[in-house]
mmCIF file of C-alpha atoms in Angstrom:
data_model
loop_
_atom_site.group_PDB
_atom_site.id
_atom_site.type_symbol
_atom_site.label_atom_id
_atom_site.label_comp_id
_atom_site.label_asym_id
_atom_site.label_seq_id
_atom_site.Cartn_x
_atom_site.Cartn_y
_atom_site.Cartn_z
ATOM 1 C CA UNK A 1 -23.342 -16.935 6.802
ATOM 2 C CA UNK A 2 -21.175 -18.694 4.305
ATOM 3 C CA UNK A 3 -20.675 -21.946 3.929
ATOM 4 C CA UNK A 4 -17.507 -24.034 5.192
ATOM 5 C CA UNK A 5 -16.842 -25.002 1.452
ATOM 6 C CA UNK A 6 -17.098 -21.331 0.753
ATOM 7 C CA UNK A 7 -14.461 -20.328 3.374
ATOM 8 C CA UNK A 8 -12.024 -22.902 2.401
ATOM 9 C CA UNK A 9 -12.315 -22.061 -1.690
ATOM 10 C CA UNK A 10 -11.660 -18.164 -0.299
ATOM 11 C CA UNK A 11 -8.886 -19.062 1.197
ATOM 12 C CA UNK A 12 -7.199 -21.027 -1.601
ATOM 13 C CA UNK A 13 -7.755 -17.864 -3.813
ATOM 14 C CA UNK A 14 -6.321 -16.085 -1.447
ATOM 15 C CA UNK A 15 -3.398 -17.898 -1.126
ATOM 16 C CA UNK A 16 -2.666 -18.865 -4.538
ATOM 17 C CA UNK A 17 -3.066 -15.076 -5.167
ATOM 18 C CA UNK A 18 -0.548 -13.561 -2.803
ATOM 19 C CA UNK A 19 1.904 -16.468 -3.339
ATOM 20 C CA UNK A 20 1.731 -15.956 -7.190
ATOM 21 C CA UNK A 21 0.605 -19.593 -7.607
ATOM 22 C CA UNK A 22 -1.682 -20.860 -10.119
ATOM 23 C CA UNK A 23 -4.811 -21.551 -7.988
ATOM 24 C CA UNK A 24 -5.651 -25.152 -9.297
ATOM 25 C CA UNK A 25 -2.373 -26.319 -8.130
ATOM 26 C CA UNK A 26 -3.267 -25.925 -4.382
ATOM 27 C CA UNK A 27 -5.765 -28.469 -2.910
ATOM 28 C CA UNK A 28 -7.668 -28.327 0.560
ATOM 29 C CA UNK A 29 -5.870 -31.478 2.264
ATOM 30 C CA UNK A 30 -1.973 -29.714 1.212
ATOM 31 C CA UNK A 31 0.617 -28.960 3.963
ATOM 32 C CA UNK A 32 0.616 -24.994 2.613
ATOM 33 C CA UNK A 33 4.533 -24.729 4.175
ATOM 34 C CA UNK A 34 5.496 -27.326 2.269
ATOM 35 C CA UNK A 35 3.425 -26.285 -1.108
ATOM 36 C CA UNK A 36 3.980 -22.392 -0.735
ATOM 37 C CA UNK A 37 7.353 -22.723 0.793
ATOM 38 C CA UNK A 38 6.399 -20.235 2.892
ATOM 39 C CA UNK A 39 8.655 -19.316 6.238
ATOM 40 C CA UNK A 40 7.897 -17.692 9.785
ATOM 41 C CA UNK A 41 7.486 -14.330 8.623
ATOM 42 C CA UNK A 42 5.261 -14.925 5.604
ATOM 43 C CA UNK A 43 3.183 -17.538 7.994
ATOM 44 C CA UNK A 44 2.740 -14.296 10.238
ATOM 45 C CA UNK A 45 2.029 -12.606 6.938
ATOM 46 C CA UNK A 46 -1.140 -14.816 5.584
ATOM 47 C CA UNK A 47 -2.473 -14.905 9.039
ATOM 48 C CA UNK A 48 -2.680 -11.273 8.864
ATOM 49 C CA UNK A 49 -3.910 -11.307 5.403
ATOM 50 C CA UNK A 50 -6.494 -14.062 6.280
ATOM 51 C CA UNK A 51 -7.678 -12.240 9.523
ATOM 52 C CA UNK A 52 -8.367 -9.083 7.347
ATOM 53 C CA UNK A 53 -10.247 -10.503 4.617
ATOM 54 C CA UNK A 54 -12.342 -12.559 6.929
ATOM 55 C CA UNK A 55 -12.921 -9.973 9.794
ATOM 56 C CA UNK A 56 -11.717 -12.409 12.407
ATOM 57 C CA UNK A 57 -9.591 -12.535 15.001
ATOM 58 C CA UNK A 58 -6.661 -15.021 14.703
ATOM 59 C CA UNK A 59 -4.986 -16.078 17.893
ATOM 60 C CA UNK A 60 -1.868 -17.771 17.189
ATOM 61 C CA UNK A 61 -1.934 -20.660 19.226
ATOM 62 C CA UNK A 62 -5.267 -21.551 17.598
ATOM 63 C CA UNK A 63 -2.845 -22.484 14.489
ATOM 64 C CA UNK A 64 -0.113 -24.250 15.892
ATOM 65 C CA UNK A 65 0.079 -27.570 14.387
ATOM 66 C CA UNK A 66 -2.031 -26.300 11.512
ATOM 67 C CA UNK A 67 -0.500 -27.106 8.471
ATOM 68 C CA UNK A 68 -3.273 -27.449 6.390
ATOM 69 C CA UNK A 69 -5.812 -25.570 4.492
ATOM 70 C CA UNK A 70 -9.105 -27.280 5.038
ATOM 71 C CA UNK A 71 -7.988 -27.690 8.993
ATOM 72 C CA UNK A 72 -7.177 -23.323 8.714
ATOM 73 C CA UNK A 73 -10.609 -23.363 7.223
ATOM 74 C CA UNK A 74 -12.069 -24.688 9.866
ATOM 75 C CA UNK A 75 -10.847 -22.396 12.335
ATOM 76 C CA UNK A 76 -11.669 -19.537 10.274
ATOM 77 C CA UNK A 77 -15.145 -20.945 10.172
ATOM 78 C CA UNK A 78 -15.788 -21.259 13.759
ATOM 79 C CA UNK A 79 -15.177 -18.191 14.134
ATOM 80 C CA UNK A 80 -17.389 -16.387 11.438
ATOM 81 C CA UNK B 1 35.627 8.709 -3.240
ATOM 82 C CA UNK B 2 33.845 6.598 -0.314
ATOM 83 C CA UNK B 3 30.023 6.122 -0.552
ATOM 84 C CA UNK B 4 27.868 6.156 2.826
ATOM 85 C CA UNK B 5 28.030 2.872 2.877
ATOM 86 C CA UNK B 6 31.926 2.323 2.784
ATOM 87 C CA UNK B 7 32.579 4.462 5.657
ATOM 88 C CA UNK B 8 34.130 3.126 8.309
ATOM 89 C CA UNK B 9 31.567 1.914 11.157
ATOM 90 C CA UNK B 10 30.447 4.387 13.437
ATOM 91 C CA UNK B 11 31.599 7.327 11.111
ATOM 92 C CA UNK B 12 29.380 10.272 11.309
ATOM 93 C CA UNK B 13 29.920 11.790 7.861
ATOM 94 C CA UNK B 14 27.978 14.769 9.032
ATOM 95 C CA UNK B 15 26.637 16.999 11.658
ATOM 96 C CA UNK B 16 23.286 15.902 10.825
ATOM 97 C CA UNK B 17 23.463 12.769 9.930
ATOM 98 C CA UNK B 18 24.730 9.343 10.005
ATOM 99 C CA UNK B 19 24.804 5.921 8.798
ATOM 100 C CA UNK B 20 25.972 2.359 10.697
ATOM 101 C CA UNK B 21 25.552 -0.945 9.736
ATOM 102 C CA UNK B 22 22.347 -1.040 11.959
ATOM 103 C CA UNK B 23 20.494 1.894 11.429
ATOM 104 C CA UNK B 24 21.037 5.456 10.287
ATOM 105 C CA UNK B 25 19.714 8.722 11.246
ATOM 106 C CA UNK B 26 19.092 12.216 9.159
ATOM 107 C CA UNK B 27 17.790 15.603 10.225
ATOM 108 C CA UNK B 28 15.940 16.800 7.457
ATOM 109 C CA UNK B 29 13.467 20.052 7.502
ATOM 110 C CA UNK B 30 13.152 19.621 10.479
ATOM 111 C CA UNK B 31 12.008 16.211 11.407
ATOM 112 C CA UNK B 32 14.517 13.283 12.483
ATOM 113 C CA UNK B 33 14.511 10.507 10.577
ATOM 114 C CA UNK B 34 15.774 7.146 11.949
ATOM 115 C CA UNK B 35 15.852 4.256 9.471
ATOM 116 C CA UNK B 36 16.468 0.534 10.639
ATOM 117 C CA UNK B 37 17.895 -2.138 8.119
ATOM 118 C CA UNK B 38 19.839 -4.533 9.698
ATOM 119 C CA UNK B 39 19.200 -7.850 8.268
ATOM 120 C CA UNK B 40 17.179 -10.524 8.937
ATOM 121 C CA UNK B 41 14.758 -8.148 11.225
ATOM 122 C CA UNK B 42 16.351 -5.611 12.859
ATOM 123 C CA UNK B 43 17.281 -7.930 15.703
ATOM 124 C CA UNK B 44 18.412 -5.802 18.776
ATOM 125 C CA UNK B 45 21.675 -6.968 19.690
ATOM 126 C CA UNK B 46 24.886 -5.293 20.712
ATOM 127 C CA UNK B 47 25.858 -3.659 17.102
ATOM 128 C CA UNK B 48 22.121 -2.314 16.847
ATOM 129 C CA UNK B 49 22.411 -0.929 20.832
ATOM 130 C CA UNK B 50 26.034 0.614 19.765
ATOM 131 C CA UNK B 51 24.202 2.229 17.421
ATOM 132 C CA UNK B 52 20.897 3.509 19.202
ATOM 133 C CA UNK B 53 23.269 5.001 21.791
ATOM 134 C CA UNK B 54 25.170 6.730 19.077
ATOM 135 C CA UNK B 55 21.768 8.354 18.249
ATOM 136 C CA UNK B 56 20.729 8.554 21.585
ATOM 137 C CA UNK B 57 24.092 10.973 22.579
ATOM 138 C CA UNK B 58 23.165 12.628 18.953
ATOM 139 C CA UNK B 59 20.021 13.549 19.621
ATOM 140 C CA UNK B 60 20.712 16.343 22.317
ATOM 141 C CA UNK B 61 22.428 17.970 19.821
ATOM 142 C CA UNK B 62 19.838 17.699 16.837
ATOM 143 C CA UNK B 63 16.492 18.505 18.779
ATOM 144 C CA UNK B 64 17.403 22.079 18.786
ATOM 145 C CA UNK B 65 16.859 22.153 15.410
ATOM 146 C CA UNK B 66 14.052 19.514 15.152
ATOM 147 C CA UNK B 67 10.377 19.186 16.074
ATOM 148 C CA UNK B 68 9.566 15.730 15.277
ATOM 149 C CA UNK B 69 11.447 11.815 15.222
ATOM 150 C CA UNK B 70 10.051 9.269 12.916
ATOM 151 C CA UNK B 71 11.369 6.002 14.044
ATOM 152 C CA UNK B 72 10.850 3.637 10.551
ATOM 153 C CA UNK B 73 12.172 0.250 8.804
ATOM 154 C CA UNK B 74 13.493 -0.172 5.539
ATOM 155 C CA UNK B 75 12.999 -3.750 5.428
ATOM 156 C CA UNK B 76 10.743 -6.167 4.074
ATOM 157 C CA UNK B 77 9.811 -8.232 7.041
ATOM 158 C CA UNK B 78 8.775 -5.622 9.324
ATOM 159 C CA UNK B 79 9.817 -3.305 11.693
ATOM 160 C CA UNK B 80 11.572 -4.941 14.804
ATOM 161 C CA UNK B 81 11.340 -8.779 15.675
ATOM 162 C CA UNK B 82 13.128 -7.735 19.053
ATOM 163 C CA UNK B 83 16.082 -8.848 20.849
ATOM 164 C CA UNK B 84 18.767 -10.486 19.059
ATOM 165 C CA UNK B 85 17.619 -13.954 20.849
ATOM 166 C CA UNK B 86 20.696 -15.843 18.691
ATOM 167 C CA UNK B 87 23.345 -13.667 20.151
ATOM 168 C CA UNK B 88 22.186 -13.879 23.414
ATOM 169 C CA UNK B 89 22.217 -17.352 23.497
ATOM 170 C CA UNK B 90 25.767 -17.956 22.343
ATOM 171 C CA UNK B 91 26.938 -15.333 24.397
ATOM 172 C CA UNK B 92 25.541 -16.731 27.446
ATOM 173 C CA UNK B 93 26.792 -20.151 26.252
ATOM 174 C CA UNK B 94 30.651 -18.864 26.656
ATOM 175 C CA UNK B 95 29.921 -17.329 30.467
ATOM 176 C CA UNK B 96 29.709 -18.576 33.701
ATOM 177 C CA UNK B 97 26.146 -17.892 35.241
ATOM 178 C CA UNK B 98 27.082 -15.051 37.716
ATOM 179 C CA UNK B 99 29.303 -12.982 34.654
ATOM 180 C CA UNK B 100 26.541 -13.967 31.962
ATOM 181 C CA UNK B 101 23.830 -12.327 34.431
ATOM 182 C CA UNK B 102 25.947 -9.363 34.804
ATOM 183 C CA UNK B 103 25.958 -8.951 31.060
ATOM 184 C CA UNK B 104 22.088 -9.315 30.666
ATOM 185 C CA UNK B 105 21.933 -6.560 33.069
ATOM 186 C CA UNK B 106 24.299 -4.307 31.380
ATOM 187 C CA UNK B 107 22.539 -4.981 28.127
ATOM 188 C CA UNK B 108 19.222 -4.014 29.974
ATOM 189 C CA UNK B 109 20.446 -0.924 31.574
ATOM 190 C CA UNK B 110 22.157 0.543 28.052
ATOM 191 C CA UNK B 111 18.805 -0.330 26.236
ATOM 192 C CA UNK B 112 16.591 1.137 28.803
ATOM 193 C CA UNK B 113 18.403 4.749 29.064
ATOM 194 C CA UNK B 114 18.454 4.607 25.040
ATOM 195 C CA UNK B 115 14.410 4.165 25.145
ATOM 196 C CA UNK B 116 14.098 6.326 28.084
ATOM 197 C CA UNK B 117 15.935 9.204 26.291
ATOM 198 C CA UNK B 118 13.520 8.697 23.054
ATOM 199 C CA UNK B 119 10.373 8.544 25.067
ATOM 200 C CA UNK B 120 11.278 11.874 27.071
ATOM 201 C CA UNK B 121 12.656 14.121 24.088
ATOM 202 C CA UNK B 122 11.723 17.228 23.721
ATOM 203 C CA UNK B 123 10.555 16.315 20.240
ATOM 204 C CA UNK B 124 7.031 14.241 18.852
ATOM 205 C CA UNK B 125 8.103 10.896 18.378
ATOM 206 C CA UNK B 126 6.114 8.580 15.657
ATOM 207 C CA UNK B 127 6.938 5.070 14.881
ATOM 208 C CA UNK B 128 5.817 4.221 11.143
ATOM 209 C CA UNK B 129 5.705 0.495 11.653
ATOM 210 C CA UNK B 130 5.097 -2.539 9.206
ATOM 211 C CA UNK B 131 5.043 -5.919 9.529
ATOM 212 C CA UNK B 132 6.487 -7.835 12.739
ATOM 213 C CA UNK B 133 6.445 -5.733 15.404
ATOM 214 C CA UNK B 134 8.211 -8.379 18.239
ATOM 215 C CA UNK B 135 9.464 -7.632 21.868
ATOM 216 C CA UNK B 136 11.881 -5.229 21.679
ATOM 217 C CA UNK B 137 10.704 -3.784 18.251
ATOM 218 C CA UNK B 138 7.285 -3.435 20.199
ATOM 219 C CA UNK B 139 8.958 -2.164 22.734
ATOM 220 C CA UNK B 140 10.587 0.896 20.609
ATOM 221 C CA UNK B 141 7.677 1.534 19.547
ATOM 222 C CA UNK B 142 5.904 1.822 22.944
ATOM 223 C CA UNK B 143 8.938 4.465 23.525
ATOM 224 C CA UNK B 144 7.479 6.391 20.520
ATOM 225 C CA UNK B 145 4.481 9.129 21.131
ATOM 226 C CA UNK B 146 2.328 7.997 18.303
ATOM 227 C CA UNK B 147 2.192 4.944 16.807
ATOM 228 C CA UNK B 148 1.735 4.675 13.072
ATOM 229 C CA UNK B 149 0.775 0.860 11.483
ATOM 230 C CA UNK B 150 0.487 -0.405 8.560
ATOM 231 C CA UNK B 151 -2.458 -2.717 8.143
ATOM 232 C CA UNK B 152 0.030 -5.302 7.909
ATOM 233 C CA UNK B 153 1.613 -4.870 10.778
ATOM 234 C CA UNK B 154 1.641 -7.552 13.679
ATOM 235 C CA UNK B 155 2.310 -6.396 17.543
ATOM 236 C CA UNK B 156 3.500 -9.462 19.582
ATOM 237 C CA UNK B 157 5.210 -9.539 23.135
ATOM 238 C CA UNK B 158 6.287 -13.784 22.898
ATOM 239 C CA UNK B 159 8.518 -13.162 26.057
ATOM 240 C CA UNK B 160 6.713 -15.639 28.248
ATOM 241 C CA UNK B 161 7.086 -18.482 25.746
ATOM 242 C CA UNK B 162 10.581 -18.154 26.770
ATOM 243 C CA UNK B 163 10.488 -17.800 30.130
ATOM 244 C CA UNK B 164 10.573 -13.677 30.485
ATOM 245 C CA UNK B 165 8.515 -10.837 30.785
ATOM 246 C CA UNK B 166 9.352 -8.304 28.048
ATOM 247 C CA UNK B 167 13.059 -6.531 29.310
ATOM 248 C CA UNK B 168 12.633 -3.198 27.270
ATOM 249 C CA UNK B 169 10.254 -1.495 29.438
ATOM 250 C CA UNK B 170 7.639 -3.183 27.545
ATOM 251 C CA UNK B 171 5.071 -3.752 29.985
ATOM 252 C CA UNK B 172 5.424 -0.327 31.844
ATOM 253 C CA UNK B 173 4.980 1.655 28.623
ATOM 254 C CA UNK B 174 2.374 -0.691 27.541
ATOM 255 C CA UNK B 175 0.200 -0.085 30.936
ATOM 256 C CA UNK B 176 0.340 3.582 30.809
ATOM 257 C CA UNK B 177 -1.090 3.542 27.257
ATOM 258 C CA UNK B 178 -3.398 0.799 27.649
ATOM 259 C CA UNK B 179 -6.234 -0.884 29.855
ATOM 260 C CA UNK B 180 -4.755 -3.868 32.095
ATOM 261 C CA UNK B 181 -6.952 -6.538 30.084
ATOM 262 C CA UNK B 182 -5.578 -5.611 26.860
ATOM 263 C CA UNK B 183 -1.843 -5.435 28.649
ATOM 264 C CA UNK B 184 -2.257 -8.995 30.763
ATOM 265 C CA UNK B 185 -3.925 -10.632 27.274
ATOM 266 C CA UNK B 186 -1.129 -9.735 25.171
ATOM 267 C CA UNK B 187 1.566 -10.248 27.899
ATOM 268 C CA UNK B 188 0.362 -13.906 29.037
ATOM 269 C CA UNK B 189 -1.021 -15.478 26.131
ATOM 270 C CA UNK B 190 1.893 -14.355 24.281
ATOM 271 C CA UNK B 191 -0.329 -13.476 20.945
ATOM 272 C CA UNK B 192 -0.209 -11.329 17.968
ATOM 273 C CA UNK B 193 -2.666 -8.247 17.433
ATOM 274 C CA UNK B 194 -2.824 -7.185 14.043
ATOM 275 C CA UNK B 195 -2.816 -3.810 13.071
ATOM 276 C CA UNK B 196 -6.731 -3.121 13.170
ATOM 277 C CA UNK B 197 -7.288 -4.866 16.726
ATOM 278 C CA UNK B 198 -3.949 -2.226 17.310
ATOM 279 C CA UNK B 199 -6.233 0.402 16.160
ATOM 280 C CA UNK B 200 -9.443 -0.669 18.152
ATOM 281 C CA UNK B 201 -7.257 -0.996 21.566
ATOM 282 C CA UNK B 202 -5.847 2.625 20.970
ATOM 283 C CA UNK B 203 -2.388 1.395 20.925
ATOM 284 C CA UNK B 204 -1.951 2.620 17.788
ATOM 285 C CA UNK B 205 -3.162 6.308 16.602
ATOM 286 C CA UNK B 206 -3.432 5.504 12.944
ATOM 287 C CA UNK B 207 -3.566 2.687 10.514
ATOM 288 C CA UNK B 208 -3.064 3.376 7.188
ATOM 289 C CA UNK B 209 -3.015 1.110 3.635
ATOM 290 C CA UNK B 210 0.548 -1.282 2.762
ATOM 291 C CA UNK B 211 3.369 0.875 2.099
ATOM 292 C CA UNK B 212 2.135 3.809 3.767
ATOM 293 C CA UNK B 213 3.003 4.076 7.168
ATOM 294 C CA UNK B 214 6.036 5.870 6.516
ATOM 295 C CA UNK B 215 4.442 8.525 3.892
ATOM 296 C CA UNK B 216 1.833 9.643 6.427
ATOM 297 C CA UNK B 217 4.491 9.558 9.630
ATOM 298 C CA UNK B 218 5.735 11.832 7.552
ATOM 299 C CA UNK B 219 2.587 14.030 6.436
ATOM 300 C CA UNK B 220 1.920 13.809 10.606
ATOM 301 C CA UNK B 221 5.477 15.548 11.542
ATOM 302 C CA UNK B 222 4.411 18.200 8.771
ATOM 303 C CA UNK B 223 1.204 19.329 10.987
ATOM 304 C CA UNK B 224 3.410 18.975 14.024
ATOM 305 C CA UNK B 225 5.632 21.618 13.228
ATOM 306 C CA UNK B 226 2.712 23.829 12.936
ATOM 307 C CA UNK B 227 2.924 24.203 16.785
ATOM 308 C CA UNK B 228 4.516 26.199 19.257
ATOM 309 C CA UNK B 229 7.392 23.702 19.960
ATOM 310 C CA UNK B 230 7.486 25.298 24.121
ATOM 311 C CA UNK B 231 3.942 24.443 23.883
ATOM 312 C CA UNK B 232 4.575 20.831 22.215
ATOM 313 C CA UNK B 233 7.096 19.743 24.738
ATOM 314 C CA UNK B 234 4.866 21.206 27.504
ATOM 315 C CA UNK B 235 2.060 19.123 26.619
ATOM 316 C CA UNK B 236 4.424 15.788 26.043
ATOM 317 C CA UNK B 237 5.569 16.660 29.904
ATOM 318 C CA UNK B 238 2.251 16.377 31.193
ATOM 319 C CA UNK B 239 0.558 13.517 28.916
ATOM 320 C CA UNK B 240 3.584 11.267 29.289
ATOM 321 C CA UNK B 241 5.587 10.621 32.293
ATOM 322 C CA UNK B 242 7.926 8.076 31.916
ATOM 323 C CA UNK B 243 7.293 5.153 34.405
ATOM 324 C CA UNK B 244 10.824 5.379 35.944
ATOM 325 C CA UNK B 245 9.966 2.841 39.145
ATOM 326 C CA UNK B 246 8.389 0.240 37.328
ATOM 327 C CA UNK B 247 10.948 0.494 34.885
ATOM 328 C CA UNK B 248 13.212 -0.535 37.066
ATOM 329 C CA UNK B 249 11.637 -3.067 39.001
ATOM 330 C CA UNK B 250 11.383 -5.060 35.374
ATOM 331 C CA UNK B 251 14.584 -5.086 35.121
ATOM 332 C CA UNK B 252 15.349 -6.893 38.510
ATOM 333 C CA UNK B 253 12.336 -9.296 37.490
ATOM 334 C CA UNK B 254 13.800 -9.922 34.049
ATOM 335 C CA UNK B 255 17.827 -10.826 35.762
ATOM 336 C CA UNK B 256 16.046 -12.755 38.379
ATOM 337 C CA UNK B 257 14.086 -15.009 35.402
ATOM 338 C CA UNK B 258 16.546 -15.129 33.070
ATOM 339 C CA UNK B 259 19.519 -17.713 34.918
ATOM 340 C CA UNK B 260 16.851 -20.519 35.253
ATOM 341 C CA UNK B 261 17.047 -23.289 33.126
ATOM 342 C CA UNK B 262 13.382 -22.974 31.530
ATOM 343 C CA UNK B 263 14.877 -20.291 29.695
ATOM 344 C CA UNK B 264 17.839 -21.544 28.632
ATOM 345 C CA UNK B 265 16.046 -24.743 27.379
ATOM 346 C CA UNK B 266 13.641 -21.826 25.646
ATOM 347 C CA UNK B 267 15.785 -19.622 23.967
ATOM 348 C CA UNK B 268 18.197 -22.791 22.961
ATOM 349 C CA UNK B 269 15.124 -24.526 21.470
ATOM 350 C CA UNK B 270 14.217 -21.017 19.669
ATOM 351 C CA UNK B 271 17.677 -20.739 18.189
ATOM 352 C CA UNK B 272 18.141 -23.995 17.188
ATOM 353 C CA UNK B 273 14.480 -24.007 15.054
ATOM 354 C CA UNK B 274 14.139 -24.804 12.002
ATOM 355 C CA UNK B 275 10.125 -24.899 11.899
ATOM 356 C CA UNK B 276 8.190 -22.349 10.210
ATOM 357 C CA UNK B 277 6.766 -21.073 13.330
ATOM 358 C CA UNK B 278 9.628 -20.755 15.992
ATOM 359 C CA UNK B 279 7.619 -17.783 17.794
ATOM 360 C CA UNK B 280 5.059 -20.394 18.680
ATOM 361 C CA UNK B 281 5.898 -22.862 22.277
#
C-alpha cells in the first residue's frame, strides 16, 4: 500500500496538473480554494477527479471543513 | 435577417424545432434532440419550466416521426444542478405563507406532468449527462429510460440539507430503478455518487470517457431505430410504469415541509453563500 507521503505528493500532481499550475508552487499545508481559486463546481470537480485516480469512494461530508491538502490526504489515505 | 438566437422568446422558427432562452429542441433523423444551456447550471426555475412545457405540448406532435429523445447539456458545469433554489427564495420572500405554498404547488404540479409526459413517451429516452447532476437535474434524468454518464459526472439528491425530500418525483423514479439501500443512502445522507459508483448501482446504463456522453447517446438512438417502434413502445409499457400514487403523495409531503422555518433558514443560508461548498450543511 502506498505511503501517506506518497498519496499527498499524488495529489499535488494532480492538482497542479488539472489547474494548469506549476506544481512546486503548491505545498501540503495550502488552503487549495484559496491557492487554486477554485469554486463549488470545480471543488465537486477534483473530488471526482481524486476519487477516480485513487479508486475510492469520497463522501462529501467527509470533506467539509477540508481546506487543505495534507488534511484531503489523509482522508484519501484512510481509505486506501 | 434574425439569427436563432434573436428570435423573439418562445418563437418556434420551425415545425421541428425550436430554440428559448432555456433550452432548445430539434428533430433530426429521427431522434429528438433537447439541448439545455441556461446559465449558471441549468437551474430549473419558471423560464426553464415555460420552456419544458413548450416541449412537452411539442412532443405529441414530433414522436410520430421520431424513435428516440436525447435529453443533453451544452454547458460546462454539468448537466442540471436542479431547482432554481435563488428564485424560489425571493419569490417566497414577496408572499404571504398560504399564497407562497400555493405557488410551490403549482410549480410542482407543472414540473411533474412535464417529467411524467417524458418518462411515458412513446419514444426511448437517454439522458447524456456530465458533470453535476443535482435534484431536479437528477431528477430529469430519472424521467429518462437510459441513463448515459460521463465519468465526470456527479449524481446528488442535497434536498434534505434543506429541509425537503426531492419534489420532482425523484425518489419514486429512483425506487423503481434502484434497491432501497442505494435510494435511502443517497436520499438521507444527502451525498454525491460519481459516475462509476452510478455505473456499479445500475442507475446508469453506460459510462463513457469526458466529452463523450453525448456522441454515444447518440450512437445508442442509432441502434434504437433498428427496432420495430410498436414493439419498442410495447416493451417501454411493460418495463416502466410510471409510479403515479407515489408521485403524488411526494408532492403533498414536499408542500407540507416546505412552509416550516428550517427551510426557509436553509434555502436563505444557501442563497446567501458565498463559500465554495454551499451544497454542503
Amino acid at each position: 500500500m502506498q505511503t501517506a507521503d506518497q498519496t499527498l505528493d499524488e495529489i499535488l500532481t494532480l492538482a497542479a496538473a488539472h489547474f494548469k499550475v506549476p506544481r512546486e508552487t503548491l505545498g501540503p499545508d495550502d488552503d487549495f480554494f484559496k491557492t487554486l481559486g477554485v469554486d463549488s463546481l470545480q471543488t465537486l470537480d477534483l473530488l471526482t477527479r481524486l476519487e477516480h485516480h485513487f479508486h475510492v469512494e469520497l463522501p462529501d461530508y467527509e470533506l467539509e471543513g477540508v481546506s487543505d491538502f495534507r488534511t484531503l490526504a489523509s482522508r484519501i489515505q484512510a481509505r486506501l | 435577417m434574425r439569427t436563432l438566437q434573436e428570435q423573439p422568446r418562445g418563437e418556434s422558427h420551425s415545425g421541428h424545432s425550436f430554440r428559448g432562452q432555456a433550452l432548445s429542441w430539434q428533430l433530426k433523423h429521427g431522434t429528438i434532440e433537447l439541448a439545455l444551456y441556461r446559465e449558471p447550471c441549468n437551474e430549473l426555475g419558471s423560464l426553464a419550466l415555460d420552456e419544458l412545457e413548450k416541449f412537452a405540448r411539442a412532443l405529441e406532435s414530433l414522436q410520430p416521426e421520431a424513435h428516440a429523445l436525447i435529453i443533453y447539456s451544452e454547458l460546462k458545469c454539468g448537466f442540471c444542478a436542479g431547482a432554481d433554489l435563488r428564485e424560489l427564495y425571493h419569490r417566497w420572500q414577496g408572499m404571504a405563507k398560504a399564497e407562497g405554498l400555493r405557488g410551490v404547488r403549482d410549480f410542482l404540479e407543472r414540473i411533474h406532468k412535464v417529467l411524467n409526459t417524458i418518462d411515458a413517451a412513446p419514444l426511448t429516452t437517454i439522458a447524456a449527462v456530465h458533470g453535476v447532476v443535482f435534484g431536479g437535474g437528477f431528477e430529469l434524468a430519472l424521467a429518462c429510460d437510459l441513463i448515459i454518464a460521463d465519468k465526470m459526472a456527479r449524481f446528488c439528491f442535497p434536498e434534505l440539507r434543506l429541509g425537503l425530500i426531492p419534489g420532482f418525483g425523484g425518489i419514486p423514479r429512483l425506487k423503481r430503478d434502484l434497491g432501497n439501500g442505494v435510494v435511502r443512502d443517497l436520499l438521507l445522507t444527502g451525498r454525491s455518487f460519481n459516475a462509476t459508483k452510478a455505473l456499479q448501482v445500475g442507475l446508469v446504463s453506460q459510462m463513457v470517457g469526458e466529452g463523450e456522453a453525448l456522441r454515444v447517446a447518440r450512437a445508442t438512438a442509432v441502434q434504437l431505430s433498428k427496432f420495430d417502434r410498436e414493439t419498442a413502445i410495447a416493451a417501454k409499457r411493460f418495463i416502466k410504469p410510471v409510479p403515479q400514487e407515489e408521485l403524488r403523495q411526494e408532492i403533498d409531503i414536499f408542500c407540507d415541509l416546505f412552509g416550516r422555518p428550517v427551510v426557509q433558514a436553509g434555502l436563505k443560508k444557501f442563497v446567501e453563500s458565498t463559500d465554495a461548498q454551499p451544497y454542503l450543511p
